[in-house]
Short mmCIF file of C-alpha atoms and ligand atoms in Angstrom, two decimals:
data_model
loop_
_atom_site.label_atom_id
_atom_site.label_comp_id
_atom_site.label_asym_id
_atom_site.label_seq_id
_atom_site.Cartn_x
_atom_site.Cartn_y
_atom_site.Cartn_z
CA MET A 851 0.00 0.00 0.00
CA LYS A 852 2.81 2.40 1.01
CA VAL A 853 4.47 1.69 -2.32
CA VAL A 854 1.32 2.50 -4.28
CA ILE A 855 0.77 5.80 -2.44
CA TRP A 856 4.40 6.84 -3.04
CA ALA A 857 4.16 5.95 -6.74
CA VAL A 858 0.96 7.96 -7.15
CA PHE A 859 2.50 10.91 -5.25
CA LEU A 860 5.57 10.94 -7.46
CA GLY A 861 3.45 10.49 -10.57
CA VAL A 862 1.37 13.54 -9.71
CA LEU A 863 4.48 15.60 -9.00
CA VAL A 864 6.17 14.64 -12.21
CA SER A 865 3.10 15.29 -14.31
CA GLY A 866 3.65 18.91 -13.32
CA CYS A 867 0.19 19.73 -11.99
CA TYR A 868 1.30 20.06 -8.40
CA SER A 869 2.79 23.28 -7.16
CA VAL A 870 3.68 23.61 -3.50
CA LEU A 871 6.26 26.32 -3.06
CA ASP A 872 7.04 29.63 -4.72
CA GLU A 873 5.93 30.70 -8.15
CA SER A 874 8.52 30.64 -10.94
CA PRO A 875 10.94 33.54 -10.59
CA HIS A 876 11.82 35.86 -13.38
CA ILE A 877 15.33 34.85 -14.45
CA SER A 878 17.26 37.69 -16.01
CA GLU A 879 20.66 35.96 -16.15
CA ARG A 880 21.79 34.38 -19.38
CA SER A 881 21.24 30.65 -19.55
CA LEU A 882 24.29 28.43 -18.95
CA ARG A 883 22.94 25.63 -21.12
CA LYS A 884 22.31 27.97 -24.03
CA THR A 885 25.75 29.56 -23.69
CA ALA A 886 27.67 26.28 -23.47
CA ASN A 887 28.36 23.94 -26.35
CA PHE A 888 28.57 20.92 -24.05
CA PRO A 889 26.14 19.67 -21.39
CA ILE A 890 25.85 21.65 -18.17
CA GLY A 891 24.55 19.79 -15.16
CA THR A 892 23.89 20.01 -11.47
CA SER A 893 23.21 17.53 -8.72
CA LEU A 894 19.77 17.59 -7.15
CA ARG A 895 17.75 15.85 -4.50
CA PHE A 896 14.56 14.92 -6.32
CA LEU A 897 12.59 15.78 -3.22
CA PRO A 898 12.32 18.68 -2.42
CA PHE A 899 13.50 19.85 -5.84
CA ILE A 900 10.45 18.61 -7.70
CA VAL A 901 8.02 20.56 -5.52
CA ASP A 902 10.06 23.78 -5.47
CA GLN A 903 8.99 25.93 -8.40
CA ARG A 904 11.91 28.34 -8.04
CA LEU A 905 14.48 25.57 -8.14
CA LYS A 906 12.74 23.92 -11.06
CA ALA A 907 12.61 27.14 -13.04
CA LEU A 908 16.30 27.84 -12.42
CA HIS A 909 17.18 24.26 -13.25
CA GLU A 910 15.28 24.25 -16.52
CA HIS A 911 16.79 27.62 -17.45
CA HIS A 912 20.42 26.71 -16.84
CA PHE A 913 20.93 22.96 -17.00
CA ASP A 914 20.49 20.22 -19.55
CA SER A 915 22.05 17.43 -17.51
CA TYR A 916 20.72 15.95 -14.26
CA THR A 917 22.78 14.11 -11.65
CA ALA A 918 21.08 12.68 -8.59
CA GLY A 919 22.96 13.92 -5.52
CA ASN A 920 21.87 10.85 -3.56
CA ASP A 921 18.82 9.20 -5.11
CA MET A 922 20.68 6.79 -7.38
CA LYS A 923 23.20 5.48 -4.85
CA MET A 924 23.11 1.87 -3.67
CA HIS A 925 21.82 2.66 -0.19
CA ARG A 926 18.87 4.39 -1.83
CA VAL A 927 17.99 1.93 -4.59
CA MET A 928 18.60 -1.17 -2.48
CA PRO A 929 18.16 -0.18 1.15
CA PHE A 930 17.11 -3.68 2.21
CA ASP A 931 18.44 -7.13 1.49
CA ASN A 932 18.08 -7.75 -2.24
CA GLU A 933 15.03 -5.53 -2.66
CA PHE A 934 15.36 -2.90 -5.34
CA ASN A 935 13.37 0.28 -4.89
CA PHE A 936 13.30 2.06 -8.22
CA GLN A 937 10.44 4.46 -7.58
CA THR A 938 12.44 7.64 -7.24
CA VAL A 939 14.76 6.77 -10.11
CA ASP A 940 11.75 6.04 -12.33
CA ALA A 941 10.36 9.45 -11.43
CA ILE A 942 13.69 11.13 -12.19
CA VAL A 943 13.83 9.37 -15.56
CA ALA A 944 10.31 10.59 -16.36
CA TYR A 945 11.19 14.14 -15.32
CA THR A 946 14.40 14.32 -17.32
CA GLN A 947 12.74 12.81 -20.39
CA GLN A 948 9.91 15.35 -20.21
CA ASN A 949 12.43 18.17 -19.94
CA ASP A 950 14.82 16.86 -22.53
CA GLN A 951 17.69 16.59 -20.05
CA ARG A 952 20.54 14.11 -20.00
CA LEU A 953 20.41 11.84 -16.96
CA PHE A 954 23.77 10.91 -15.50
CA GLY A 955 23.95 7.93 -13.13
CA HIS A 956 25.80 8.59 -9.88
CA ASN A 957 26.89 5.98 -8.91
CA LEU A 958 27.16 2.17 -9.09
CA ILE A 959 29.95 1.11 -6.72
CA TRP A 960 31.02 3.42 -3.88
CA HIS A 961 32.28 2.27 -0.47
CA SER A 962 30.46 5.11 1.21
CA SER A 963 26.98 4.33 -0.11
CA THR A 964 27.23 0.57 0.29
CA PRO A 965 24.42 -0.44 2.65
CA LYS A 966 25.32 -2.09 5.95
CA TRP A 967 23.46 -5.25 5.02
CA VAL A 968 25.78 -5.69 2.03
CA VAL A 969 28.89 -5.25 4.18
CA GLU A 970 27.65 -7.75 6.76
CA LYS A 971 26.65 -10.35 4.20
CA ALA A 972 29.91 -9.95 2.27
CA ARG A 973 32.02 -10.58 5.37
CA LYS A 974 30.16 -13.85 5.99
CA ASP A 975 30.21 -14.97 2.37
CA PRO A 976 32.83 -13.45 0.07
CA GLN A 977 31.57 -15.33 -3.01
CA TRP A 978 28.15 -13.80 -2.48
CA LEU A 979 29.59 -10.29 -2.93
CA ALA A 980 31.08 -11.15 -6.33
CA ASN A 981 27.73 -12.47 -7.56
CA PHE A 982 25.81 -9.63 -5.98
CA MET A 983 27.91 -7.00 -7.75
CA ARG A 984 27.30 -8.61 -11.13
CA GLU A 985 23.56 -9.02 -10.57
CA TYR A 986 23.14 -5.55 -9.09
CA ILE A 987 24.88 -3.80 -11.98
CA HIS A 988 23.19 -5.94 -14.64
CA ALA A 989 19.73 -5.34 -13.20
CA TYR A 990 20.18 -1.62 -12.49
CA VAL A 991 22.02 -0.55 -15.64
CA GLY A 992 19.90 -2.93 -17.72
CA ARG A 993 16.63 -1.45 -16.46
CA TYR A 994 17.72 2.04 -17.52
CA LYS A 995 19.47 1.03 -20.74
CA GLY A 996 19.25 3.93 -23.17
CA LEU A 997 17.73 6.16 -20.47
CA VAL A 998 20.75 6.83 -18.29
CA HIS A 999 23.36 8.32 -20.60
CA GLY A 1000 26.46 7.60 -18.52
CA TRP A 1001 27.45 6.22 -15.13
CA ASP A 1002 30.04 6.77 -12.46
CA VAL A 1003 30.78 3.06 -12.39
CA VAL A 1004 33.33 3.21 -9.58
CA ASN A 1005 33.45 6.20 -7.29
CA GLU A 1006 36.43 7.05 -5.07
CA GLY A 1007 38.23 3.73 -5.36
CA ILE A 1008 41.55 5.37 -4.47
CA ASN A 1009 42.70 6.41 -1.00
CA THR A 1010 41.68 9.86 0.19
CA HIS A 1011 45.28 11.13 0.16
CA GLY A 1012 48.14 9.98 -2.05
CA GLY A 1013 48.12 6.88 -4.21
CA GLY A 1014 46.98 3.33 -3.63
CA TYR A 1015 43.62 1.62 -3.78
CA ARG A 1016 41.17 2.60 -1.09
CA THR A 1017 41.43 -0.11 1.52
CA ASP A 1018 38.49 0.99 3.68
CA SER A 1019 36.08 -0.39 1.09
CA ILE A 1020 34.28 -3.71 1.37
CA TRP A 1021 34.69 -4.14 -2.40
CA TYR A 1022 38.46 -3.94 -2.19
CA GLU A 1023 38.64 -5.86 1.06
CA ILE A 1024 36.75 -8.85 -0.30
CA LEU A 1025 37.28 -8.76 -4.05
CA GLY A 1026 40.66 -7.01 -4.36
CA GLU A 1027 41.43 -4.44 -7.06
CA LYS A 1028 39.72 -6.66 -9.69
CA TYR A 1029 36.34 -5.33 -8.56
CA ILE A 1030 37.02 -2.14 -10.49
CA GLU A 1031 37.40 -3.71 -13.90
CA GLN A 1032 34.63 -6.20 -13.21
CA ALA A 1033 32.23 -3.34 -12.46
CA PHE A 1034 33.07 -1.75 -15.82
CA HIS A 1035 32.58 -5.04 -17.67
CA TYR A 1036 29.18 -5.64 -16.05
CA ALA A 1037 27.98 -2.10 -16.78
CA HIS A 1038 29.08 -2.42 -20.40
CA GLU A 1039 27.36 -5.78 -20.75
CA ALA A 1040 24.12 -4.27 -19.48
CA ASP A 1041 24.26 -1.15 -21.68
CA PRO A 1042 26.96 -1.14 -24.37
CA ASP A 1043 26.17 2.48 -25.29
CA ALA A 1044 26.43 3.96 -21.80
CA VAL A 1045 29.44 6.22 -21.14
CA LEU A 1046 31.33 4.70 -18.23
CA PHE A 1047 33.41 6.76 -15.80
CA TYR A 1048 35.90 6.35 -13.01
CA ASN A 1049 35.17 9.30 -10.68
CA ASP A 1050 37.25 10.67 -7.80
CA PHE A 1051 38.08 13.78 -5.76
CA ASN A 1052 41.27 15.80 -5.23
CA THR A 1053 42.72 14.24 -8.40
CA GLU A 1054 43.05 17.76 -9.82
CA ARG A 1055 45.51 18.72 -7.08
CA ASP A 1056 46.93 15.72 -5.22
CA MET A 1057 49.61 14.66 -7.69
CA ALA A 1058 50.31 11.30 -6.04
CA LYS A 1059 46.61 10.46 -6.19
CA PHE A 1060 46.35 11.75 -9.75
CA ASP A 1061 49.37 9.72 -10.91
CA PHE A 1062 47.96 6.58 -9.35
CA MET A 1063 44.59 7.15 -11.00
CA LEU A 1064 46.18 7.83 -14.36
CA SER A 1065 48.23 4.65 -14.35
CA MET A 1066 45.21 2.65 -13.19
CA VAL A 1067 43.09 4.11 -16.00
CA LYS A 1068 45.80 3.55 -18.61
CA ASP A 1069 46.18 -0.03 -17.48
CA LEU A 1070 42.41 -0.56 -17.79
CA GLN A 1071 42.47 0.95 -21.28
CA ALA A 1072 45.45 -1.17 -22.33
CA ARG A 1073 43.66 -4.33 -21.25
CA GLY A 1074 40.46 -3.46 -23.10
CA VAL A 1075 38.35 -2.76 -20.02
CA PRO A 1076 35.36 -0.71 -21.24
CA ILE A 1077 36.11 2.56 -19.44
CA SER A 1078 35.04 5.63 -21.39
CA GLY A 1079 35.83 8.52 -19.12
CA ILE A 1080 37.47 10.17 -16.14
CA GLY A 1081 35.37 12.17 -13.70
CA PHE A 1082 37.13 14.95 -11.83
CA GLN A 1083 34.80 15.79 -8.97
CA MET A 1084 36.53 19.18 -8.73
CA HIS A 1085 35.50 20.19 -5.24
CA ILE A 1086 38.10 22.92 -5.24
CA ARG A 1087 39.21 25.74 -2.97
CA MET A 1088 40.06 29.29 -3.92
CA ASP A 1089 43.76 28.69 -3.26
CA ILE A 1090 44.19 25.58 -5.44
CA PRO A 1091 46.54 26.84 -8.19
CA ASP A 1092 45.08 26.95 -11.69
CA GLU A 1093 48.39 25.68 -13.09
CA VAL A 1094 48.07 22.44 -11.15
CA ILE A 1095 44.51 21.94 -12.35
CA ALA A 1096 45.64 22.63 -15.92
CA GLU A 1097 48.41 20.05 -15.69
CA THR A 1098 46.18 17.24 -14.44
CA LEU A 1099 43.42 18.07 -16.93
CA GLN A 1100 45.96 17.97 -19.75
CA LYS A 1101 47.36 14.60 -18.74
CA ALA A 1102 43.88 13.16 -18.31
CA ALA A 1103 42.77 14.50 -21.69
CA ASP A 1104 45.82 12.88 -23.28
CA THR A 1105 44.27 9.47 -22.56
CA GLY A 1106 41.67 10.28 -25.23
CA LEU A 1107 38.87 9.51 -22.75
CA GLN A 1108 35.81 11.62 -22.01
CA ILE A 1109 36.47 14.18 -19.26
CA HIS A 1110 33.65 15.14 -16.91
CA LEU A 1111 33.98 17.87 -14.29
CA SER A 1112 31.41 16.00 -12.28
CA GLU A 1113 30.85 17.73 -8.91
CA VAL A 1114 32.18 21.27 -9.22
CA ASP A 1115 32.10 23.76 -6.36
CA VAL A 1116 34.59 26.34 -5.06
CA ILE A 1117 35.00 26.94 -1.34
CA PHE A 1118 36.93 29.55 0.65
CA ASN A 1119 37.46 27.82 3.99
CA THR A 1120 39.90 24.97 4.49
CA HIS A 1121 38.29 21.57 4.91
CA ASN A 1122 40.33 18.46 5.64
CA ASP A 1123 38.23 15.87 3.77
CA SER A 1124 36.73 14.33 6.90
CA LYS A 1125 33.23 14.94 8.16
CA GLY A 1126 33.17 18.05 10.35
CA GLY A 1127 36.85 18.68 9.73
CA GLY A 1128 38.51 21.92 8.71
CA VAL A 1129 39.35 25.49 9.58
CA GLU A 1130 36.83 28.28 9.23
CA ASN A 1131 39.00 31.21 8.16
CA PHE A 1132 36.15 33.18 6.59
CA THR A 1133 32.81 33.91 8.19
CA VAL A 1134 31.64 36.73 5.93
CA LEU A 1135 31.52 36.82 2.14
CA THR A 1136 32.93 40.19 1.08
CA PRO A 1137 32.53 41.82 -2.34
CA GLU A 1138 36.24 41.12 -2.96
CA MET A 1139 35.72 37.42 -2.25
CA ARG A 1140 32.71 37.33 -4.56
CA ALA A 1141 34.78 38.91 -7.33
CA ALA A 1142 37.67 36.50 -6.76
CA GLN A 1143 35.30 33.54 -6.92
CA ARG A 1144 33.92 34.84 -10.23
CA GLU A 1145 37.48 34.80 -11.59
CA LYS A 1146 38.13 31.29 -10.26
CA TYR A 1147 35.00 29.90 -11.88
CA LYS A 1148 35.80 31.67 -15.15
CA ASN A 1149 39.33 30.25 -15.20
CA LEU A 1150 38.14 26.73 -14.45
CA VAL A 1151 35.62 26.75 -17.28
CA ARG A 1152 38.17 28.31 -19.67
CA MET A 1153 40.75 25.66 -18.79
CA TYR A 1154 38.24 22.91 -19.43
CA ARG A 1155 37.37 24.34 -22.83
CA GLU A 1156 40.94 25.06 -23.84
CA ILE A 1157 42.59 21.88 -22.60
CA VAL A 1158 40.00 19.18 -23.19
CA PRO A 1159 39.39 18.55 -26.91
CA LYS A 1160 35.80 19.20 -27.97
CA LYS A 1161 34.98 15.55 -28.63
CA GLN A 1162 36.11 14.63 -25.10
CA GLN A 1163 34.03 17.29 -23.32
CA TYR A 1164 31.40 15.24 -21.54
CA GLY A 1165 30.33 18.37 -19.68
CA ILE A 1166 30.51 20.31 -16.45
CA THR A 1167 28.28 19.36 -13.54
CA PHE A 1168 27.98 21.53 -10.43
CA TRP A 1169 27.46 19.85 -7.07
CA GLY A 1170 24.33 21.79 -6.32
CA PHE A 1171 23.88 25.31 -7.62
CA ASN A 1172 22.91 27.38 -4.59
CA ASP A 1173 24.53 28.18 -1.25
CA ARG A 1174 21.32 27.38 0.60
CA ASP A 1175 21.35 23.68 -0.27
CA THR A 1176 25.08 23.03 -0.63
CA TRP A 1177 26.43 19.85 1.01
CA ILE A 1178 29.52 21.75 2.21
CA LYS A 1179 27.93 23.44 5.20
CA LYS A 1180 26.40 20.26 6.58
CA PHE A 1181 29.32 17.98 5.88
CA PHE A 1182 32.15 20.15 7.18
CA ALA A 1183 29.99 21.95 9.75
CA MET A 1184 31.30 25.31 8.58
CA ILE A 1185 29.96 28.27 6.73
CA ASP A 1186 30.90 28.68 3.07
CA TRP A 1187 29.62 29.99 -0.26
CA PRO A 1188 30.69 27.44 -2.86
CA THR A 1189 28.09 27.77 -5.63
CA LEU A 1190 26.60 30.02 -8.31
CA TYR A 1191 23.49 31.23 -6.45
CA ASP A 1192 23.29 32.57 -2.90
CA GLU A 1193 21.14 31.46 0.05
CA ASP A 1194 18.21 33.47 -1.34
CA LEU A 1195 18.57 31.93 -4.79
CA GLN A 1196 19.96 35.16 -6.23
CA ALA A 1197 22.72 34.94 -8.83
CA LYS A 1198 26.26 35.52 -7.53
CA PRO A 1199 29.21 36.92 -9.49
CA ALA A 1200 30.31 33.26 -9.69
CA LEU A 1201 27.51 32.64 -12.21
CA LEU A 1202 28.81 35.48 -14.36
CA GLY A 1203 32.27 33.93 -14.10
CA VAL A 1204 30.98 30.65 -15.52
CA LEU A 1205 29.18 32.50 -18.32
CA GLU A 1206 32.38 34.43 -19.11
CA GLY A 1207 34.30 31.17 -19.17
CA LEU A 1208 31.77 29.76 -21.62
CA ASP A 1209 31.84 32.80 -23.95
O1 9MR B 1092 26.19 15.70 -1.50
C1 9MR B 1092 26.04 14.36 -1.04
C2 9MR B 1092 25.50 14.37 0.38
O2 9MR B 1092 24.21 14.95 0.40
C3 9MR B 1092 25.43 12.94 0.90
O3 9MR B 1092 25.06 12.94 2.26
C4 9MR B 1092 26.80 12.26 0.75
C5 9MR B 1092 26.74 10.79 1.14
O4 9MR B 1092 25.92 10.04 0.27
O5 9MR B 1092 27.23 12.34 -0.58
C6 9MR B 1092 27.38 13.65 -1.07
O6 9MR B 1092 27.86 13.63 -2.38
C7 9MR B 1092 29.17 13.11 -2.56
C8 9MR B 1092 29.21 12.37 -3.86
O7 9MR B 1092 28.21 11.38 -3.88
C9 9MR B 1092 30.56 11.77 -4.11
N1 9MR B 1092 31.58 12.77 -4.03
C10 9MR B 1092 31.59 13.61 -2.85
C11 9MR B 1092 30.21 14.23 -2.66
C12 9MR B 1092 30.20 15.16 -1.47
O8 9MR B 1092 30.43 14.44 -0.28
#
């Protein structure tokens, strides 16, 4: 019964005849999607997004690619032992189809969104995990064949700092490094046309991590593993040097693979990559900081366009597009202003920076 009610609720929302929050705002800023000649995306939480008319209007104005911030992760699509729950993903597919937006699948295998029941079962029965991974990817990618354009097949499989495979992952612990290539094979078997990414963070600035990723990716390519792209999450900070970003982008582009800036935001304060960790150096956003952030965004977009050959530009996806909903504040428990729109959903100079970078 609960399932039926939820399905009807989502159906009504997606059909567009349900309006709960604000009316559509007038949007005077130029559209990102119309200015760019590659897809421009953002991550969203389907609820409350789908009932927020202001967010929807801004989204439809600026973006032609949709990434689920959480809704497509394993702990959301299979919260309980072997029971898929595809309701939200089905609704997202319907929404993106109606709005002619590319749907990007984030993600298939990620240590951090692996449900507890999977971890517990895997420790008892290692062989079960190998079968589960194959069946999970086949069923999930197969269901959305032709509907989900590309996938982050493996997310954050490398240690947080420096090189080496991430060891605090049940997938690595039980299956060893082979799980990475197996995941790509299974995804390709289920949808041969889907664009398949390895996605990670800090690879634009941690050279040891970048080098490890690059040799891993090159090895996968050399052995015919069906990897089609590299995702740079690109959660950057104002003081990450552009030259370093340019160098890593160049080397990644040299692989010939698709390059996705997959989770872009630009913070001021210094986080340390652990939940609640970091130093809050800035508590007020000054006009000078806003102007500097505009420049940073412009440079990032310019570098992407200049360094990555056109046919390898999978697109730029922002990890949320307003400072009200950004993950940064919750995760690091500190104030920051990482995105293109402010807390009141007003455009920041950062948005102009992206537009300038796209011009
Ligand atoms: O923004 C996401 C946050 O709402 C979730 O609580 C968290 C855990 O699922 O994941 C965040 O998104 C992460 C993404 O999936 C992978 N790269 C890092 C992102 C920020 O933590």
